[in-house]
Short mmCIF file of C-alpha atoms in Angstrom, two decimals:
data_model
loop_
_atom_site.label_atom_id
_atom_site.label_comp_id
_atom_site.label_asym_id
_atom_site.label_seq_id
_atom_site.Cartn_x
_atom_site.Cartn_y
_atom_site.Cartn_z
CA MET A 1 84.35 98.41 104.44
CA LEU A 2 83.41 95.40 102.35
CA VAL A 3 80.02 95.70 100.70
CA GLY A 4 78.33 92.73 99.09
CA LYS A 5 80.54 90.22 97.30
CA GLN A 6 83.37 92.26 95.84
CA SER A 7 82.99 95.96 96.59
CA TRP A 8 84.40 98.54 98.98
CA ARG A 9 82.67 101.61 100.42
CA PHE A 10 84.91 104.52 101.40
CA ASP A 11 83.17 106.39 104.19
CA ASN A 12 86.05 108.86 104.63
CA ARG A 13 85.69 110.06 101.03
CA PRO A 14 89.30 110.09 99.75
CA ALA A 15 89.70 113.06 97.43
CA ILE A 16 91.35 113.43 94.04
CA LEU A 17 93.53 116.41 94.90
CA GLY A 18 95.32 116.95 91.60
CA THR A 19 95.76 115.32 88.20
CA GLY A 20 98.33 115.27 85.42
CA VAL A 21 97.39 114.32 81.86
CA VAL A 22 99.99 114.06 79.10
CA GLY A 23 99.40 112.96 75.50
CA GLY A 24 100.99 112.38 72.12
CA PRO A 25 100.48 114.28 68.87
CA PHE A 26 97.57 112.19 67.61
CA GLU A 27 95.72 112.60 70.91
CA GLY A 28 96.33 116.34 70.82
CA LYS A 29 94.39 116.47 67.55
CA GLY A 30 91.50 114.50 69.04
CA ARG A 31 88.21 115.61 70.52
CA LEU A 32 89.73 116.08 73.99
CA GLY A 33 93.09 117.52 72.96
CA SER A 34 92.54 120.82 74.79
CA GLU A 35 92.06 118.98 78.08
CA PHE A 36 95.60 117.54 78.23
CA ASP A 37 98.08 119.38 80.42
CA VAL A 38 100.89 118.65 77.97
CA VAL A 39 100.78 117.41 74.37
CA TYR A 40 103.98 116.30 72.66
CA ASP A 41 104.34 117.03 68.96
CA LYS A 42 106.43 113.91 68.23
CA LEU A 43 105.98 110.29 69.31
CA TRP A 44 109.72 110.07 70.10
CA MET A 45 109.44 112.94 72.64
CA ASN A 46 113.19 113.63 72.21
CA GLU A 47 114.02 110.12 73.44
CA ASP A 48 115.84 107.43 71.43
CA SER A 49 113.17 104.73 71.82
CA PHE A 50 109.39 104.57 72.14
CA GLU A 51 109.77 102.76 75.45
CA LYS A 52 111.81 105.63 76.88
CA ALA A 53 109.18 108.04 75.56
CA SER A 54 106.58 105.97 77.41
CA ARG A 55 108.57 106.42 80.63
CA LEU A 56 108.70 110.17 80.03
CA LEU A 57 104.90 110.33 79.78
CA VAL A 58 104.65 108.86 83.28
CA GLU A 59 107.31 111.12 84.77
CA ASP A 60 105.67 114.24 83.37
CA ALA A 61 102.15 113.27 84.46
CA VAL A 62 103.32 112.51 88.01
CA LYS A 63 105.09 115.87 88.33
CA ILE A 64 102.05 117.76 87.05
CA ALA A 65 99.63 115.89 89.33
CA ILE A 66 101.73 116.61 92.43
CA LYS A 67 102.12 120.27 91.50
CA LYS A 68 98.40 120.74 90.86
CA SER A 69 97.55 119.03 94.17
CA GLY A 70 99.35 121.82 96.03
CA LYS A 71 101.54 119.26 97.77
CA GLN A 72 105.26 118.47 97.64
CA GLN A 73 106.78 115.24 96.38
CA ASP A 74 108.10 114.37 99.83
CA GLU A 75 104.48 114.38 101.08
CA MET A 76 103.63 111.43 98.82
CA GLN A 77 103.71 108.05 100.57
CA PHE A 78 103.18 105.62 97.68
CA PHE A 79 103.14 105.38 93.89
CA LEU A 80 100.67 102.88 92.38
CA ALA A 81 100.80 102.63 88.59
CA GLY A 82 101.36 100.47 85.55
CA ASP A 83 101.45 100.23 81.77
CA LEU A 84 101.37 97.61 78.98
CA ILE A 85 105.04 97.14 78.12
CA ASN A 86 106.94 94.00 79.16
CA GLN A 87 107.22 93.83 82.96
CA ILE A 88 105.78 97.41 83.13
CA THR A 89 109.31 98.75 82.70
CA PRO A 90 108.35 102.34 81.68
CA THR A 91 106.43 102.79 84.94
CA SER A 92 109.11 101.05 87.00
CA PHE A 93 111.82 103.22 85.47
CA ALA A 94 109.67 106.30 86.20
CA ALA A 95 109.44 105.07 89.80
CA ARG A 96 113.23 104.95 89.81
CA THR A 97 113.18 108.62 88.86
CA ASN A 98 110.59 109.87 91.35
CA SER A 99 111.96 107.66 94.16
CA LEU A 100 108.56 107.02 95.77
CA PRO A 101 107.64 103.73 97.51
CA TYR A 102 106.18 101.80 94.62
CA PHE A 103 103.51 99.23 93.84
CA GLY A 104 103.78 98.19 90.19
CA LEU A 105 100.32 97.24 88.86
CA PHE A 106 99.28 95.28 85.82
CA GLY A 107 95.61 95.02 84.96
CA ALA A 108 96.16 95.74 81.27
CA CYS A 109 93.81 98.59 80.29
CA SER A 110 91.95 98.30 83.62
CA THR A 111 95.06 99.47 85.51
CA SER A 112 93.85 103.06 85.93
CA MET A 113 90.86 102.09 88.08
CA GLU A 114 92.72 99.26 89.80
CA GLY A 115 95.17 101.90 90.99
CA LEU A 116 92.49 104.41 91.98
CA ALA A 117 90.58 101.78 93.98
CA LEU A 118 93.72 100.72 95.86
CA ALA A 119 94.85 104.31 96.44
CA ALA A 120 91.44 105.20 97.86
CA PHE A 121 91.55 102.09 100.07
CA LEU A 122 94.95 103.10 101.48
CA VAL A 123 93.87 106.67 102.21
CA ASN A 124 90.43 105.73 103.55
CA TYR A 125 91.87 103.35 106.15
CA GLY A 126 94.87 105.42 107.21
CA GLY A 127 97.52 103.52 105.26
CA ALA A 128 98.64 106.75 103.63
CA LYS A 129 97.82 110.44 103.49
CA HIS A 130 98.78 111.02 99.87
CA VAL A 131 99.12 108.46 97.07
CA VAL A 132 100.03 108.96 93.42
CA THR A 133 98.27 106.60 91.03
CA GLY A 134 97.60 106.23 87.32
CA ALA A 135 98.36 104.40 84.09
CA SER A 136 99.94 104.98 80.70
CA SER A 137 100.45 103.57 77.22
CA HIS A 138 102.36 104.50 74.06
CA ASN A 139 100.96 103.59 70.68
CA SER A 140 104.18 102.67 68.91
CA ALA A 141 105.64 100.71 71.83
CA VAL A 142 102.44 98.78 72.54
CA GLU A 143 101.59 98.04 68.90
CA ARG A 144 105.11 96.72 68.39
CA GLN A 145 104.74 94.34 71.32
CA PHE A 146 101.19 93.07 70.91
CA ARG A 147 100.54 93.27 67.18
CA TYR A 148 102.76 94.54 64.37
CA PRO A 149 104.94 97.64 64.34
CA THR A 150 102.96 100.45 62.77
CA GLU A 151 105.87 101.01 60.36
CA TYR A 152 104.92 97.73 58.64
CA GLY A 153 101.71 99.32 57.41
CA GLY A 154 99.75 96.10 57.96
CA GLN A 155 96.02 95.99 57.37
CA LYS A 156 93.81 95.95 60.48
CA ALA A 157 90.34 94.56 60.96
CA PRO A 158 87.49 97.07 61.56
CA THR A 159 87.16 95.64 65.10
CA ALA A 160 90.71 96.77 65.94
CA GLN A 161 91.41 99.78 68.14
CA TRP A 162 94.08 102.47 68.37
CA THR A 163 96.36 102.44 71.40
CA VAL A 164 96.38 105.81 73.14
CA THR A 165 99.70 107.57 73.63
CA GLY A 166 99.19 109.17 77.00
CA ALA A 167 99.49 109.05 80.76
CA GLY A 168 96.96 110.05 83.38
CA MET A 169 98.05 110.40 87.00
CA ALA A 170 96.34 111.64 90.16
CA VAL A 171 97.15 112.48 93.76
CA VAL A 172 94.62 110.86 96.09
CA GLY A 173 94.51 112.23 99.64
CA GLU A 174 92.38 112.96 102.64
CA SER A 175 89.35 115.16 102.05
CA SER A 176 88.26 117.94 104.37
CA MET A 177 85.10 119.92 105.01
CA GLN A 178 86.87 123.01 103.69
CA MET A 179 87.07 121.50 100.22
CA THR A 180 84.49 122.60 97.68
CA ASN A 181 83.84 121.32 94.19
CA GLN A 182 86.15 118.41 94.96
CA PRO A 183 85.82 114.93 93.38
CA VAL A 184 85.92 112.17 96.00
CA VAL A 185 86.03 108.39 95.70
CA VAL A 186 83.02 106.82 97.43
CA GLY A 187 83.26 103.18 96.39
CA ALA A 188 84.81 100.57 94.13
CA THR A 189 83.95 97.16 92.74
CA ILE A 190 86.85 94.83 92.01
CA GLY A 191 86.28 92.66 88.96
CA LYS A 192 86.68 88.94 88.39
CA VAL A 193 88.65 87.46 85.51
CA ILE A 194 86.17 86.38 82.85
CA ASP A 195 87.04 84.43 79.68
CA MET A 196 84.30 83.78 77.14
CA GLY A 197 86.62 81.88 74.81
CA MET A 198 87.48 84.69 72.40
CA SER A 199 90.98 84.58 70.94
CA ASP A 200 91.13 87.41 68.39
CA PRO A 201 93.62 90.09 69.59
CA LEU A 202 92.11 92.48 67.04
CA ASN A 203 88.73 92.38 68.79
CA MET A 204 89.62 93.33 72.35
CA GLY A 205 86.36 95.21 72.86
CA GLY A 206 84.27 92.15 72.17
CA ALA A 207 86.42 90.07 74.51
CA MET A 208 86.23 92.60 77.37
CA ALA A 209 82.51 93.41 77.17
CA PRO A 210 81.35 90.50 79.39
CA ALA A 211 83.83 91.49 82.12
CA ALA A 212 82.60 95.09 82.01
CA PHE A 213 78.99 93.93 82.21
CA ASP A 214 79.72 91.64 85.15
CA THR A 215 81.48 94.34 87.18
CA ILE A 216 78.86 97.04 86.49
CA PHE A 217 75.98 94.69 87.28
CA THR A 218 77.72 93.46 90.46
CA HIS A 219 78.36 97.06 91.53
CA PHE A 220 74.63 97.84 91.47
CA GLN A 221 73.85 94.60 93.30
CA ASP A 222 76.51 95.03 95.99
CA PHE A 223 75.53 98.61 96.81
CA ALA A 224 71.78 98.04 96.26
CA LEU A 225 71.63 101.10 94.03
CA PRO A 226 68.87 102.08 91.62
CA TYR A 227 70.02 101.90 88.01
CA ASP A 228 69.59 105.66 87.56
CA HIS A 229 71.90 106.48 90.50
CA TYR A 230 74.75 107.80 88.34
CA ASP A 231 74.65 110.76 86.01
CA CYS A 232 76.80 108.71 83.64
CA ILE A 233 78.64 105.39 83.49
CA PHE A 234 81.90 105.30 81.55
CA THR A 235 83.61 102.16 80.32
CA GLY A 236 87.34 102.19 79.71
CA ASP A 237 88.11 101.22 76.16
CA LEU A 238 85.49 98.84 74.81
CA GLY A 239 85.23 100.70 71.51
CA GLU A 240 82.24 100.47 69.21
CA ILE A 241 81.88 96.67 69.27
CA GLY A 242 82.46 96.08 72.97
CA HIS A 243 80.47 99.10 74.14
CA ALA A 244 77.40 98.06 72.13
CA THR A 245 77.75 94.48 73.40
CA CYS A 246 78.06 95.55 77.03
CA TYR A 247 75.02 97.83 76.70
CA GLU A 248 72.98 94.98 75.26
CA LEU A 249 74.02 92.64 78.09
CA LEU A 250 73.00 95.24 80.68
CA MET A 251 69.63 95.77 78.99
CA GLN A 252 69.01 92.01 78.97
CA LYS A 253 69.54 92.02 82.76
CA GLY A 254 67.09 94.87 83.23
CA VAL A 255 69.67 97.62 83.69
CA ASN A 256 67.80 100.17 81.59
CA LEU A 257 70.31 102.95 81.05
CA PRO A 258 69.67 105.73 78.55
CA GLN A 259 72.34 105.53 75.86
CA ASN A 260 73.43 109.11 76.59
CA LYS A 261 74.30 108.01 80.15
CA PHE A 262 76.50 105.11 79.05
CA LYS A 263 79.71 106.22 77.36
CA ASP A 264 83.11 104.80 76.49
CA CYS A 265 86.45 106.57 76.93
CA GLY A 266 87.75 104.95 73.74
CA LEU A 267 84.87 106.53 71.80
CA LEU A 268 85.33 109.96 73.40
CA ILE A 269 89.03 110.63 72.97
CA TYR A 270 89.35 110.85 69.18
CA ALA A 271 87.62 113.09 66.65
CA ASP A 272 85.35 111.80 63.89
CA SER A 273 88.02 112.79 61.35
CA GLN A 274 90.39 110.23 62.95
CA LYS A 275 87.97 107.34 62.46
CA LYS A 276 89.91 105.85 59.54
CA ASP A 277 92.90 105.36 61.83
CA VAL A 278 91.25 104.43 65.13
CA LEU A 279 88.67 102.08 63.56
CA SER A 280 86.59 100.78 66.51
CA GLY A 281 87.97 103.37 68.94
CA GLY A 282 90.79 104.11 71.36
CA SER A 283 92.39 101.59 73.72
CA GLY A 284 95.41 101.16 75.96
CA ALA A 285 96.02 101.67 79.66
CA GLY A 286 96.38 105.39 78.98
CA CYS A 287 92.89 105.61 77.45
CA SER A 288 90.67 105.60 80.54
CA ALA A 289 93.46 107.26 82.57
CA THR A 290 93.71 110.34 80.33
CA VAL A 291 89.97 110.65 79.64
CA PHE A 292 88.97 110.27 83.30
CA TYR A 293 91.72 112.37 84.91
CA GLY A 294 91.27 115.00 82.22
CA HIS A 295 87.91 115.31 80.51
CA ILE A 296 85.53 113.58 82.95
CA LEU A 297 86.87 115.30 86.07
CA ASN A 298 86.75 118.62 84.24
CA GLU A 299 83.09 117.94 83.45
CA MET A 300 82.45 117.19 87.12
CA LYS A 301 84.17 120.36 88.28
CA GLN A 302 81.91 122.31 85.92
CA ASN A 303 78.91 120.61 87.56
CA ARG A 304 77.90 118.68 84.45
CA TYR A 305 78.14 115.47 86.46
CA LYS A 306 77.65 114.95 90.20
CA LYS A 307 78.04 111.18 90.34
CA VAL A 308 79.87 108.94 87.86
CA LEU A 309 80.98 105.33 87.68
CA ILE A 310 84.18 104.56 85.76
CA CYS A 311 84.61 100.93 84.72
CA ALA A 312 88.05 100.40 83.18
CA THR A 313 88.45 97.21 81.17
CA GLY A 314 91.51 95.05 80.51
CA ALA A 315 92.46 92.09 78.32
CA LEU A 316 94.98 89.98 80.24
CA LEU A 317 96.73 88.36 77.30
CA SER A 318 100.39 88.47 76.30
CA PRO A 319 102.19 87.80 73.01
CA LEU A 320 103.29 84.45 74.47
CA SER A 321 99.80 83.38 75.52
CA PHE A 322 98.49 84.29 72.05
CA GLN A 323 101.26 82.33 70.34
CA GLN A 324 100.37 79.31 72.49
CA GLY A 325 96.75 79.46 71.33
CA GLU A 326 95.28 80.68 74.61
CA THR A 327 91.99 82.56 74.72
CA ILE A 328 91.77 86.07 76.21
CA PRO A 329 90.92 86.39 79.93
CA CYS A 330 89.52 89.83 80.75
CA ILE A 331 88.82 91.96 83.80
CA ALA A 332 87.12 95.24 84.71
CA HIS A 333 87.33 97.40 87.82
CA ALA A 334 84.77 100.10 88.61
CA VAL A 335 85.22 103.18 90.81
CA ALA A 336 82.43 105.52 91.91
CA VAL A 337 83.32 109.20 92.12
CA GLU A 338 81.12 112.02 93.42
CA LEU A 339 81.48 115.77 93.61
CA LEU A 340 81.90 117.03 97.18
CA ASN A 341 80.07 120.34 97.51
#
């Protein structure tokens, strides 16, 4: 049901039945490398283009998620997913492979939680019994499209971030009383597009921070929750600059969160030794997807977290809009997940 201005409450508690997390070689060397189901040792992944490799990430993650859910592919009703490449072709081509009824999503790096919110909505209200959802990105394909090919060796500003090569997918389905230690989706807040006039594509975190703040603050207002309700709040890929900015905005509004309960997926995924390459942190649609469907859910299943809020952030620019001098509109979607005991 609708709660407040822009939130949904899921009384039937749709469950995350299985996940698939696939990464590239750089991610495998990161802080969370052991929590990927599959790590490729080459960015090409035996394909002849980075875009085809990006498609393969999606196909693999979908297969793994369905297998781990204990279900069969023909039990899946819908596939909701997206990526960052032109017209989300890697995801669409993966949908051609898995032959599931398909909703192609584009929320930039917020796509992971956009998909999870919609999947939970479908399951909660009887629109489907099982839905596959997730998001992906590929460093070399995305950097080539939005900035400069990495082969050029161009200098990057310290505010820049490193696009994650990875895909995170999940099967969302009906929960049951027999389930134990099961993560369930209890609510979601759908973000508004917010543009504070920033135009630097090498400072995405700074551009997205106000959207993340607005969605998180609205979530607490819509559900009338105390600010200490969650064990931890995770932003998608704000990086060092955006995460610090969002935290400051929340503090100014009286949302007094301990810093150890406010984390960013882009700051979790890579090791300290990779700092010289990732600069301000990780980014990409695959960032929050891999960290949430891998690391965070693993932490929940080990009872380190009971209640979390994941707020994935996205910058809705394109190469064309940047070339035309447009500023960067941003969005954030938040999903609340609890452990069903």
